[in-house]
Structures are given as structure tokens and as C-alpha cells.
XYZ file of C-alpha atoms in Angstrom:
492
model
C 21.430 38.429 -1.772
C 21.589 36.135 1.349
C 24.238 33.302 1.149
C 23.205 30.071 2.700
C 25.511 27.401 4.093
C 26.104 24.533 1.746
C 23.706 21.914 3.458
C 21.020 24.593 3.363
C 21.348 25.570 -0.132
C 21.055 21.893 -0.993
C 17.824 21.634 0.807
C 16.179 24.591 -0.625
C 15.140 22.807 -3.746
C 14.047 19.905 -1.590
C 11.731 22.023 0.346
C 10.251 23.668 -2.745
C 9.658 20.224 -4.194
C 7.678 19.100 -0.937
C 5.667 22.386 -1.212
C 4.866 21.982 -4.856
C 3.676 18.387 -4.196
C 1.548 19.101 -1.212
C 0.159 22.334 -2.915
C -1.500 20.063 -5.587
C -3.807 18.664 -2.825
C -5.481 21.793 -2.041
C -8.754 21.030 -4.445
C -9.433 17.937 -2.357
C -10.365 20.081 0.689
C -13.387 22.291 0.669
C -11.914 24.563 3.506
C -8.467 26.191 3.549
C -8.085 25.552 7.077
C -8.637 21.639 6.619
C -6.020 21.713 3.929
C -3.509 23.385 6.449
C -4.089 20.562 8.930
C -3.476 18.072 6.060
C -0.052 19.710 5.432
C 0.636 19.502 9.324
C 0.023 15.982 9.341
C 2.179 14.901 6.420
C 5.004 17.134 7.555
C 4.643 15.763 11.069
C 4.802 12.129 9.731
C 7.768 13.001 7.688
C 9.694 14.372 10.695
C 8.668 12.902 13.867
C 11.033 11.311 16.052
C 8.784 8.906 17.936
C 5.574 7.054 16.970
C 3.229 7.813 20.102
C 0.218 8.766 18.153
C -0.597 12.171 17.069
C 1.145 13.719 20.128
C 4.368 13.027 18.279
C 3.477 15.438 15.498
C 2.626 18.037 18.170
C 5.959 17.810 19.810
C 8.218 17.743 16.665
C 6.423 20.662 14.923
C 6.340 22.636 18.386
C 2.538 23.153 18.201
C 0.746 24.591 21.193
C -1.183 22.113 23.447
C -4.610 23.423 22.462
C -3.954 22.274 18.937
C -4.355 18.493 19.780
C -8.187 18.382 19.833
C -8.415 20.237 16.454
C -5.643 17.972 14.988
C -8.054 14.899 16.060
C -11.158 16.574 14.552
C -9.262 16.908 11.117
C -9.590 13.103 10.574
C -13.421 13.149 11.230
C -13.820 16.397 9.143
C -16.545 16.385 6.321
C -14.310 18.896 4.309
C -12.416 16.253 2.609
C -13.153 12.791 1.290
C -10.935 9.701 1.108
C -11.640 8.871 -2.343
C -10.597 12.400 -3.880
C -7.376 12.151 -1.691
C -6.556 8.831 -3.309
C -7.215 9.975 -6.971
C -5.049 13.120 -6.513
C -2.220 11.161 -4.990
C -2.276 8.771 -8.159
C -2.329 11.834 -10.434
C 0.665 13.283 -8.563
C 2.550 9.991 -8.970
C 1.968 9.595 -12.667
C 3.126 13.187 -13.102
C 6.319 13.094 -10.754
C 7.464 9.519 -10.033
C 10.119 7.758 -12.369
C 8.011 4.795 -12.858
C 9.364 1.363 -13.813
C 7.689 0.030 -17.055
C 8.056 -3.250 -18.778
C 6.954 -3.209 -22.453
C 5.090 -0.049 -21.685
C 3.114 -1.387 -18.734
C 3.522 -0.319 -15.106
C 4.315 -2.731 -12.501
C 1.880 -2.664 -9.577
C 2.446 -4.769 -6.395
C -0.362 -5.965 -4.030
C -0.245 -7.546 -0.571
C -2.295 -7.939 2.588
C -1.100 -6.433 5.798
C -2.204 -7.204 9.465
C -1.914 -4.849 12.221
C -2.379 -5.912 15.807
C -4.888 -3.618 17.606
C -6.227 -4.274 21.083
C -8.719 -1.460 21.407
C -12.101 -2.543 22.809
C -14.232 0.145 20.983
C -12.337 0.296 17.602
C -14.188 -0.713 14.633
C -12.899 -3.123 12.211
C -11.023 -5.389 14.768
C -11.201 -9.015 14.532
C -9.379 -12.177 14.943
C -6.873 -13.012 12.305
C -4.704 -15.797 11.432
C -1.054 -15.068 10.530
C 0.934 -17.539 8.396
C 4.477 -17.011 9.098
C 7.688 -18.924 9.677
C 8.891 -16.041 12.062
C 8.646 -17.323 15.723
C 8.093 -13.592 17.077
C 4.661 -13.693 15.176
C 1.578 -14.960 17.105
C -0.366 -17.514 15.078
C -3.580 -15.520 15.980
C -4.076 -11.909 16.662
C -6.787 -9.253 17.087
C -6.391 -6.367 14.795
C -6.986 -5.033 11.362
C -6.525 -6.467 7.837
C -5.488 -3.987 5.176
C -5.175 -4.496 1.538
C -2.442 -2.458 0.014
C -1.245 -1.643 -3.629
C 1.895 0.119 -4.465
C 3.776 0.947 -7.728
C 7.308 0.147 -8.688
C 9.453 3.241 -9.098
C 13.104 4.546 -8.724
C 16.039 3.528 -10.716
C 18.198 0.528 -11.335
C 20.318 1.631 -8.371
C 17.334 1.178 -6.063
C 13.592 0.272 -6.776
C 10.908 1.571 -4.413
C 7.306 0.102 -3.975
C 5.728 3.499 -3.619
C 2.316 2.974 -1.749
C -0.590 4.068 -3.653
C -3.629 3.275 -0.996
C -4.551 1.099 1.600
C -7.926 0.173 3.049
C -9.541 -2.097 5.581
C -10.683 -5.206 3.769
C -12.333 -7.425 6.677
C -14.212 -6.780 9.689
C -16.252 -3.762 8.344
C -18.701 -5.733 6.054
C -21.816 -4.922 8.372
C -20.621 -1.282 8.878
C -20.405 -0.524 5.162
C -23.845 -2.402 4.797
C -25.835 0.330 6.912
C -25.886 2.732 3.916
C -26.993 0.141 1.532
C -28.184 -3.266 2.974
C -27.833 -4.931 -0.223
C -24.205 -4.018 -0.750
C -21.851 -6.781 0.243
C -18.218 -6.628 0.885
C -16.267 -8.883 -1.500
C -13.546 -11.140 -0.248
C -10.043 -9.999 0.336
C -8.593 -11.679 -2.820
C -11.415 -10.161 -5.020
C -10.943 -6.708 -3.411
C -7.225 -6.634 -4.330
C -7.977 -7.186 -8.025
C -10.526 -4.366 -7.672
C -7.731 -2.152 -6.060
C -5.183 -3.028 -8.867
C -7.617 -2.012 -11.666
C -8.472 1.256 -9.773
C -4.902 2.146 -10.059
C -4.740 0.826 -13.841
C -7.392 3.289 -14.805
C -5.192 6.043 -13.834
C -1.666 4.583 -15.074
C -3.019 2.760 -18.201
C -2.005 -0.989 -18.849
C -0.380 -2.653 -15.919
C 1.029 -5.865 -14.360
C -0.145 -6.775 -10.831
C 2.390 -8.714 -8.889
C 0.761 -10.673 -5.921
C 1.734 -13.500 -3.542
C 0.667 -17.156 -4.135
C -2.384 -16.472 -1.651
C -4.112 -14.780 -4.304
C -3.968 -17.275 -7.256
C -7.589 -18.379 -6.915
C -10.514 -18.878 -9.207
C -12.387 -15.939 -7.787
C -9.504 -13.669 -8.501
C -9.043 -14.806 -12.029
C -12.864 -14.395 -12.811
C -12.872 -10.833 -11.291
C -9.740 -10.170 -13.502
C -11.481 -11.357 -16.603
C -14.512 -9.166 -15.932
C -12.495 -5.994 -15.456
C -10.553 -6.732 -18.830
C -13.705 -7.517 -20.721
C -15.356 -4.107 -19.611
C -12.541 -2.391 -21.525
C -11.829 0.046 -18.579
C -8.259 -0.882 -18.425
C -5.935 -3.889 -19.214
C -4.161 -5.657 -16.583
C -2.331 -8.970 -16.357
C -1.492 -10.905 -13.174
C 1.800 -12.300 -12.027
C 1.932 -14.519 -8.910
C 3.156 -17.865 -7.684
C 1.527 -21.202 -7.318
C 1.549 -23.621 -4.293
C 3.986 -26.588 -4.816
C 0.970 -29.101 -4.683
C -0.869 -27.258 -7.653
C -2.514 -29.082 -10.245
C -2.947 -28.022 -14.054
C -4.341 -29.670 -17.085
C -3.041 -30.180 -20.664
C -5.127 -28.791 -23.423
C -7.996 -31.186 -24.680
C -7.237 -33.493 -27.590
C -9.354 -33.570 -30.782
C -13.107 -34.198 -30.158
C -13.804 -37.837 -30.546
C -16.630 -38.810 -33.016
C -20.083 -39.296 -31.556
C -22.462 -37.470 -29.248
C -21.501 -35.488 -26.297
C -19.914 -32.205 -25.582
C -16.220 -31.517 -26.332
C -13.945 -31.912 -23.240
C -12.825 -28.784 -21.382
C -9.531 -30.240 -20.307
C -6.973 -32.624 -21.017
C -4.615 -34.883 -18.918
C -4.011 -33.844 -15.317
C -0.408 -32.514 -14.553
C 0.988 -32.287 -11.181
C 3.491 -29.375 -11.462
C 5.607 -30.557 -8.700
C 6.620 -33.758 -10.471
C 7.939 -31.916 -13.589
C 11.057 -30.720 -11.774
C 12.168 -34.466 -11.965
C 10.287 -35.777 -15.047
C 11.322 -32.981 -17.367
C 14.699 -32.079 -15.721
C 16.457 -32.335 -19.098
C 14.061 -29.615 -20.738
C 14.962 -26.887 -18.235
C 16.969 -23.860 -19.750
C 19.612 -21.947 -18.019
C 19.570 -18.051 -17.835
C 21.001 -15.366 -15.727
C 18.342 -12.926 -14.255
C 18.375 -9.960 -11.657
C 16.608 -11.216 -8.608
C 16.569 -9.410 -5.445
C 19.208 -6.791 -6.938
C 21.615 -9.629 -7.453
C 22.283 -11.459 -10.732
C 21.700 -15.161 -10.283
C 21.882 -18.034 -12.559
C 18.704 -20.049 -12.665
C 17.017 -22.964 -14.570
C 13.507 -22.781 -15.828
C 10.887 -24.545 -17.728
C 8.049 -22.708 -19.380
C 4.498 -24.368 -20.108
C 1.070 -23.098 -20.983
C -1.346 -24.991 -19.210
C -5.164 -24.872 -18.109
C -5.684 -24.217 -14.528
C -8.773 -23.821 -12.099
C -11.273 -26.466 -11.471
C -14.504 -25.760 -13.713
C -12.709 -22.613 -15.064
C -9.722 -24.120 -17.016
C -8.146 -20.784 -17.948
C -5.058 -21.030 -19.893
C -1.817 -19.632 -17.776
C 1.828 -19.484 -18.188
C 3.744 -21.517 -15.705
C 7.331 -21.077 -15.078
C 9.004 -23.623 -13.096
C 12.360 -22.296 -11.437
C 15.282 -23.736 -9.887
C 17.565 -21.594 -7.929
C 20.137 -23.485 -5.990
C 18.268 -26.202 -4.021
C 14.923 -24.169 -4.200
C 11.970 -24.791 -6.516
C 9.345 -22.378 -7.230
C 6.116 -22.198 -9.643
C 5.438 -18.815 -11.112
C 2.417 -17.912 -12.943
C 1.261 -15.271 -15.401
C -1.988 -14.667 -17.180
C -0.105 -12.887 -19.898
C 0.773 -15.960 -22.302
C 3.295 -13.552 -24.451
C 5.525 -12.557 -21.482
C 8.917 -13.969 -21.499
C 9.741 -16.460 -18.847
C 12.725 -14.474 -17.551
C 10.615 -11.342 -17.292
C 8.164 -13.240 -15.189
C 10.947 -14.380 -12.766
C 12.372 -11.033 -12.597
C 8.947 -9.361 -11.888
C 8.093 -11.755 -8.957
C 11.439 -10.984 -7.495
C 10.177 -7.302 -7.174
C 7.181 -8.405 -5.008
C 9.393 -8.319 -1.790
C 9.442 -4.398 -2.302
C 6.176 -4.037 -0.943
C 7.316 -5.871 2.272
C 10.216 -3.294 2.490
C 7.555 -0.602 2.113
C 5.443 -2.100 5.016
C 8.679 -2.221 7.073
C 9.400 1.648 6.461
C 5.677 2.557 7.174
C 5.781 0.607 10.453
C 9.081 1.308 11.802
C 10.117 4.733 10.203
C 6.920 6.670 9.499
C 4.625 4.926 12.183
C 1.623 4.878 9.561
C -0.247 2.296 11.656
C 0.086 4.003 15.066
C -3.535 5.184 15.023
C -5.684 5.189 18.086
C -8.970 6.076 16.932
C -12.089 4.661 18.545
C -15.826 5.532 19.151
C -18.020 5.273 22.188
C -20.771 4.273 19.866
C -18.811 1.115 19.017
C -19.840 -1.898 20.970
C -17.297 -3.602 23.137
C -14.997 -6.026 21.291
C -16.226 -9.628 22.118
C -13.283 -11.948 21.616
C -15.032 -15.265 22.001
C -18.104 -15.022 19.823
C -20.019 -18.394 19.926
C -21.506 -19.939 16.680
C -24.835 -18.492 15.955
C -24.510 -15.648 18.418
C -25.545 -12.230 17.151
C -22.723 -9.967 16.215
C -22.398 -6.827 18.710
C -22.838 -4.520 15.833
C -26.330 -5.712 15.195
C -27.378 -3.815 18.190
C -26.447 -0.462 16.787
C -29.368 0.809 15.156
C -29.344 4.478 15.963
C -28.293 6.633 12.876
C -25.993 9.068 14.971
C -24.039 6.022 16.426
C -23.785 4.415 12.990
C -22.519 7.742 11.531
C -19.884 8.007 14.523
C -18.671 4.536 13.840
C -18.367 5.270 10.066
C -16.416 8.421 10.737
C -14.017 6.490 12.833
C -13.486 4.157 10.026
C -12.792 7.183 7.813
C -10.303 8.477 10.530
C -8.352 5.129 10.424
C -8.160 4.957 6.747
C -7.389 8.580 6.505
C -4.468 8.346 8.921
C -3.005 5.329 6.832
C -3.498 7.195 3.624
C -1.406 10.243 4.986
C 1.267 7.673 6.051
C 1.116 6.344 2.498
C 1.576 10.006 1.192
C 4.391 10.741 3.878
C 6.253 7.436 2.697
C 5.907 8.138 -0.982
C 7.174 11.700 -0.439
C 10.282 10.313 1.291
C 10.809 7.851 -1.545
C 10.429 10.469 -4.202
C 13.001 12.692 -2.338
C 15.370 9.683 -2.094
C 14.977 9.090 -5.871
C 15.531 12.761 -6.868
C 17.922 14.170 -4.279
C 19.853 11.176 -3.275
C 23.191 12.618 -4.126
C 22.609 15.408 -1.704
C 21.971 13.348 1.402
C 24.310 10.301 0.741
C 26.916 11.363 3.117
C 24.699 12.704 5.747
C 24.899 10.089 8.417
C 27.108 7.265 9.457
C 26.039 3.819 8.266
C 27.940 0.688 8.869
C 26.999 -0.393 5.348
C 26.175 2.682 3.444
C 24.228 2.483 0.246
C 26.083 2.705 -3.097
C 22.883 3.727 -4.795
C 19.647 5.464 -3.538
C 19.505 6.381 0.118
C 16.556 4.942 2.211
C 13.462 6.559 3.445
C 15.007 6.573 7.002
C 18.073 8.593 5.843
C 15.995 11.165 4.030
C 13.732 11.483 7.295
C 16.645 12.100 9.487
C 18.143 14.560 6.959
C 14.944 16.719 6.857
C 14.460 16.570 10.571
C 18.017 18.222 10.965
C 17.734 20.975 8.284
C 14.038 21.592 7.267
C 13.343 24.035 10.464
C 16.471 26.092 9.526
C 15.106 26.232 6.033
C 11.617 27.386 7.422
C 13.525 30.265 9.167
C 15.354 31.375 6.041
C 12.544 30.751 3.472
C 9.463 32.399 5.384
C 7.150 33.120 2.480
C 7.000 29.433 1.261
C 3.319 28.284 1.897
C 4.252 25.263 3.952
C 6.396 27.442 6.070
C 3.510 29.948 6.453
C 1.164 27.183 7.480
C 3.326 25.589 10.069
C 4.440 28.987 11.630
C 0.830 30.288 11.776
C -0.216 26.942 13.570
C 2.734 27.315 16.255
C 1.601 30.974 17.000
C -2.259 30.386 16.709
C -4.258 31.762 19.624
C -6.594 29.484 21.297
C -9.585 31.525 20.219
C -8.723 31.286 16.547
C -8.177 27.542 16.981
C -11.448 27.051 18.489
C -13.352 28.393 15.610
C -11.328 26.183 13.281
C -12.045 23.298 15.320
C -15.895 24.076 15.017
C -15.681 24.141 11.288
C -13.708 21.039 11.064
C -16.308 19.094 13.115
C -19.304 20.526 11.072
């Protein structure tokens, strides 16, 4: 029996855990070699030491130079579909992740993410406005707008927003309309509600936490449509703007002719912080992993011009800051609404890890069939995509969209795997590297990534019969002739 050093003995269960999860994705691929390249991409994203595109995966996995073109072909291959990959990832998370639940409901977190891209022939790139108080962010950029939905998981020591899926939600309306001209892409707000229900179908009843940007009439109408369909049940927790206006319930109908009133007296919510100051209650709530003493006032009012849906408003005072939180669930406790909205920032932490640690948005896919980006499109001027009429060119552009979203989806899976490892094996990597402020609870994705980068190749050598070990070692020593045949199959 071979005796391993202590660090390696601790890593073997971790390696088997990664192998078991990646093995569940095999049915998503119609060809074995395509699945092998999927494993290469995920392991490469989890280990790479720089973010210089696919070449970083080549370097850190020591793949021969002639693997590069085949690796690019993988993302445009017809042997896998983005939808099947997303559904399998949801099933894996439901089975393996320690999910946070409130009254039996999972907590989903959604938000939009803008990624700057300057490529002239990359589909989906458009001018985007950034609202931020950060002076390092330009007010306008050219890039991609992604919609993301994650799920809250982990332990009270540390909660993660595990990314479920991300897709392009702006700039691709015309491209998606080539297959079905009558199909139209919904607004970013409505698409986020649709994404939340796609996850709720798999996980059951859910609470979707969104930023104040998503409190709109269109979002509430789509939410009500999905809830009435009976597919799943989901409630919304979000934030209102400080100038928001609500309405009291209508009084009794007056005698005489005419329809009954739909709303009562108008209420400017901001004024309630002063006019109802004596009615605020005091409570202690965990906000941003810290117990805070807050004051709150809970009111059920009608909201939305012409909609007049009853919502639960929670006015919050924390120090000298005021906030107005909203929930579509009229039975939820005010303190739970406050605590849940405090978890919304977890998706911002997930974006930071995906950008700075994983490099999930470092894609460089483009197509010659894509017209050159026109930065100054005049009003009434035809969009350059209207000139793309040849079916082959349209197919190439759609495949490029698939490659972009596929790369980001692989980034979601790699980030989620690091988070699952941190939640399950945190005690084994806690003292791995020096940190000026070490975590007392669960380690971060970056710490797990550094730990795997140091020990995983030693484990591959000591555990040669593990499927992921065989896949990587076969690619490292694969002759060019065999690789060319795989590349032809991927491109078909």
C-alpha cells in the first residue's frame, strides 16, 4: 500500500470529488472527445495562473501547441448544447450543494453584469451606460450585458452566491430573430424574472433577490404570469428608490354610479421616515455577516401606476442611512426581508471572483461574418446586421454567440466547483498560504485555486487511473494525427 504525504492524502478525496461531479456531465455530450475537452476547459479554468485567453489553459495543463485549434473548435461544436449543460449543472447543485433555505424556499440572487469588449467583429457588443459611484468606471462603454442568476449556499460561517447560469441579454435581438422572425427578445428586467423561474422549476419554491433597478411594472406582471401558470412559485425581494410613491387601500365604495376605486390616498414613502418616526420598531439583524441594530417600519401598500399590486414595504434606518425594501410575499417577516436583501451583495462577490480569479469573461471569440462594429449609428440608419442575409454567415454568428455564452457557462461551473470545494474541504486548506487577515470560517475561491494549483498535478501522478487524470494525460501526450481527427469531429 502506497503511503502519501499528509498534504497529498488530504487532496485525494478532493480530487475524487471533482471527478465525480465532472463525470455527471457526460450525458450532455454526444461525443466522448467533446466531453474530454469540456473537462480540460473546466480544470484549466480552475488552475490557470493568468487570464490570457485559452492559451493560459494550454500552458498550465502543459498541452502541446497543436491542441490550441481543437480547443477553440470545442466551443463551436455541435456535439453539445448550452441548454443541456445548464440543466445538468442545476441538477448537480441541487444534489450536492448545502443550500440556504428560508421557510423551505431556496434563495436566488440575480443581477446584470457589463463586460467591456472592444472587438470590431464580436456579436452582441453595443454601447452600454454604467451607473456607478466608482470613479474608475467610465459612464459609457462598449461591451456585453449579461444577466446572471445565482443561488445562496454554504454555511453560517460563510455564504456563497453560486452562479447558476449567465446569458447575453442585450445586443443580440436581431441575431436570435433570424431563426424565427416573429420571436422578440424581452427586456433585461423581464429576462431576469424568466431566468429566476427557470431555476425555480428545478429547486422548487424560491425567493429571488434583485437590485432596485428591477422593481418595475413589467417585472411584476411577468412574475404574476409565471405564478399563475403553476410551474413554480417564486416571490421577489428587492429595493425601492427613495422617491417611490405607493397608495393606500381604497376605502369603501361610495353610493351611486361608477366603478369602485382601485387605489386610495397617495403615499410618498420617503416622508414616512419623519412623519411616522414614533412607529418604527428596533431589532437586531445579521447584515453583511455582522449583527446590526436597526429600526424598521412595515407597511402593506399598493404600488405601480395602473397595476396597483399589494406589496410589503419595509422602511429601514441603519445609522444615518435610510432604505426602502420591498417584497411580493405579504407574509414574510420584516426582519427576514432585511436579512435577505443583505445577501444580495454576495452576487457582486461572485462577479469579482469570476473576473479576477477565474477570468470567466476573458473570451476572444469573433467571426469574419460579423459586420464591423459601428460606434456612431445615426438615428434612422440601418443596423449593419441587416446586411447579413446569407444562411452560412448567420450560422457562423450564432455559433460565435454560443461560444461566448459557453465559455462564460464553463466559468460559472469552475467558480461553483471552487465554492463547493471551499464549503466541503475548507478545514484542509485553511492554513495553506499566508494571509494578512486570514478567514476564521470558510476559505475563499482564490485560496482553493492556489491549493489545487500546487497539489493537483502531484495527485495526478499518484492517482493515474482516475478518469480526469487519464483525460488530461492523454491530451498532454496526444499525437497531432489523432488530434486532427478529433478536431474534424468537433467542427462537424
